[in-house]
Coordinates of C-alpha atoms in Angstrom, one line a residue:
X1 CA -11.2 -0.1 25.6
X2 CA -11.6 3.0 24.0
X3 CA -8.3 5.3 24.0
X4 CA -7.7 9.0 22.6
X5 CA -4.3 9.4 20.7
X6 CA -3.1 12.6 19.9
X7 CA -0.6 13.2 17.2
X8 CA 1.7 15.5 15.3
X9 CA 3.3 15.4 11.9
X10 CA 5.1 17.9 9.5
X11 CA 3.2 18.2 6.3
X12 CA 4.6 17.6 2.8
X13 CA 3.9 19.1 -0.1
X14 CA 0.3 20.0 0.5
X15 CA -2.5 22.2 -1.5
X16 CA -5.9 22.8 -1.0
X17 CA -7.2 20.0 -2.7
X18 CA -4.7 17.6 -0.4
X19 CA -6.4 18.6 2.2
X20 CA -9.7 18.5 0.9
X21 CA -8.6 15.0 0.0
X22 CA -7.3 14.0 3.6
X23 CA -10.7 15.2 4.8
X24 CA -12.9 13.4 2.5
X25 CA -11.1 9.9 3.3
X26 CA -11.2 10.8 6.6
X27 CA -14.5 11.1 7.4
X28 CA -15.8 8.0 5.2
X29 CA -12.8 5.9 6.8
X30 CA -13.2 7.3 10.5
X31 CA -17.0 6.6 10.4
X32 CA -16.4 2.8 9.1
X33 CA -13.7 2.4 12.0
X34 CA -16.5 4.5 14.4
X35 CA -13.5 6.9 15.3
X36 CA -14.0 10.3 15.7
X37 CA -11.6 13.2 16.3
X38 CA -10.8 16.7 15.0
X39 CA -7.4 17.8 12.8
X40 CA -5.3 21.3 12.5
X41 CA -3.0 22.5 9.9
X42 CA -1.6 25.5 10.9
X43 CA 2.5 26.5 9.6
X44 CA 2.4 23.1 7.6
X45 CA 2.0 21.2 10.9
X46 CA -0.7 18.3 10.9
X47 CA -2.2 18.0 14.9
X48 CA -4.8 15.5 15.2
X49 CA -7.0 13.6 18.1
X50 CA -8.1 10.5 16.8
X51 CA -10.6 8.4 19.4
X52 CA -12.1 5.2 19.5
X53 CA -11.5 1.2 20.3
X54 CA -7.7 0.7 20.4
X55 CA -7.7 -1.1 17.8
X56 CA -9.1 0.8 15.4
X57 CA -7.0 4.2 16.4
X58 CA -4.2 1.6 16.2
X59 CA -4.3 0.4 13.1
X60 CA -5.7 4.2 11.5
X61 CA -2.2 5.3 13.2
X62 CA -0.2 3.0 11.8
X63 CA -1.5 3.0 8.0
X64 CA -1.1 7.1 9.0
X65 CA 2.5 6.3 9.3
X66 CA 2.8 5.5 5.8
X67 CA 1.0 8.3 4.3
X68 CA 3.7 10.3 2.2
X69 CA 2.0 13.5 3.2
X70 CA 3.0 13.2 7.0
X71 CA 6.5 13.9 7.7
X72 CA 7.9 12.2 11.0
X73 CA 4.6 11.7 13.1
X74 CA 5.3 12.1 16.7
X75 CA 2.9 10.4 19.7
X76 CA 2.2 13.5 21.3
X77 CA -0.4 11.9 24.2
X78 CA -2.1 8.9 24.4
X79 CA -5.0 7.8 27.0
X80 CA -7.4 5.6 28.1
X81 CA -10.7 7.4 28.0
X82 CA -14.7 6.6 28.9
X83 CA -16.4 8.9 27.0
X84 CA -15.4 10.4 24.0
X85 CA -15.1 14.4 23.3
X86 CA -16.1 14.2 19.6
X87 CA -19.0 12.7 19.7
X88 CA -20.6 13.8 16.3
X89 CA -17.3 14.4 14.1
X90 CA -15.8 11.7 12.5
X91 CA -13.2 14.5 11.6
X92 CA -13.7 17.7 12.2
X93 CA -11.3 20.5 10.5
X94 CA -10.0 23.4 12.7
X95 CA -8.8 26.0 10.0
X96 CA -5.8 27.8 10.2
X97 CA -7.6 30.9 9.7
X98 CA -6.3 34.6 10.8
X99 CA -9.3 34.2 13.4
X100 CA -8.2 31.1 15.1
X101 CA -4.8 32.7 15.4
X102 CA -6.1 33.3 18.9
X103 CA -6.7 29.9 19.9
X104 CA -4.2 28.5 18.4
X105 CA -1.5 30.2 19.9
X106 CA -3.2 30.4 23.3
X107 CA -2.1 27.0 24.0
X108 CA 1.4 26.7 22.4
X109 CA 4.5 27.8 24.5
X110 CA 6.1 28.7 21.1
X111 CA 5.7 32.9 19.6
X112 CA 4.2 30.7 16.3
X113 CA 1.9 27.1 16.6
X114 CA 3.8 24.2 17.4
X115 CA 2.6 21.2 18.8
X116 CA 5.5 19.8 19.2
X117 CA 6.5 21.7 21.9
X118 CA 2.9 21.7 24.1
X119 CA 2.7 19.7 26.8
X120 CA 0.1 16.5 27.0
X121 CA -2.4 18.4 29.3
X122 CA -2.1 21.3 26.9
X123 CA -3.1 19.9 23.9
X124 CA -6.1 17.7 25.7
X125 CA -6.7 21.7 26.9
X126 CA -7.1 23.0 23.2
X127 CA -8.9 20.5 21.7
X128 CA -11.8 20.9 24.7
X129 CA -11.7 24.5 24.0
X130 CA -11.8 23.5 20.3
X131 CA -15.4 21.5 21.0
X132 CA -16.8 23.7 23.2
X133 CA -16.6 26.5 20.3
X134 CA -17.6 24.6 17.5
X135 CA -17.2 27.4 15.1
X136 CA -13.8 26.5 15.2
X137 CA -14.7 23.2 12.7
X138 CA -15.0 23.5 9.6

């Protein structure tokens, strides 16, 4: 059973070559565990959609949960799903950059990007928008 978990987390700490960092171990770990999935950091605020077997986004989630660098992860939706909507990216990096101000803030019901605060449908919402625009990933 395949399942798509979205999740958000407050970052720690982070510079450049963190995330760099995150990326690179994502991508090699993701495509051992066949998940795929896309990740923001926008006002030190990690959002991520992980998919893939349940217990592979399971167990990705939980060793997440001990990763100094996220600050109280938070379920934000979680689903059963058929198909999944990153097909090709084992992580792909949506950029917090002064173009994607747009999109980011066209689905948060807060004046700055917060996750926190969208609803379920909202989020599954943006990240669709997300891979239909694939100039959004970096």
């Amino acid at each position: 059973m395949m399942i798509r978990l979205i999740y958000a987390s407050r970052a720690i700490n982070l510079g450049p070559a963190d995330v760099k960092d995150i990326l690179s171990s994502s991508r090699r770990n993701n495509h051992k565990l066949a998940i795929t999935g896309a990740l923001s950091l926008s006002n030190g605020i990690f959002l991520q959609c992980l998919e893939g077997e349940r217990s592979a986004v399971n167990a990705l989630y939980h060793h997440i949960l001990q990763d100094k660098r996220h600050n109280k992860p938070e379920i934000l939706s979680l689903e059963e799903i058929t198909q999944r909507q990153f097909t090709t990216w084992n992580m792909g990096l949506i950029a917090a950059t002064t173009e994607n101000t747009e999109l980011f803030l066209k689905y948060s019901s807060a004046a700055e990007f917060d996750p926190f605060t969208m609803s379920a449908p909202a989020l599954k919402e943006f990240f669709t928008e997300v891979m239909s625009n694939a100039r959004w990933l970096s």
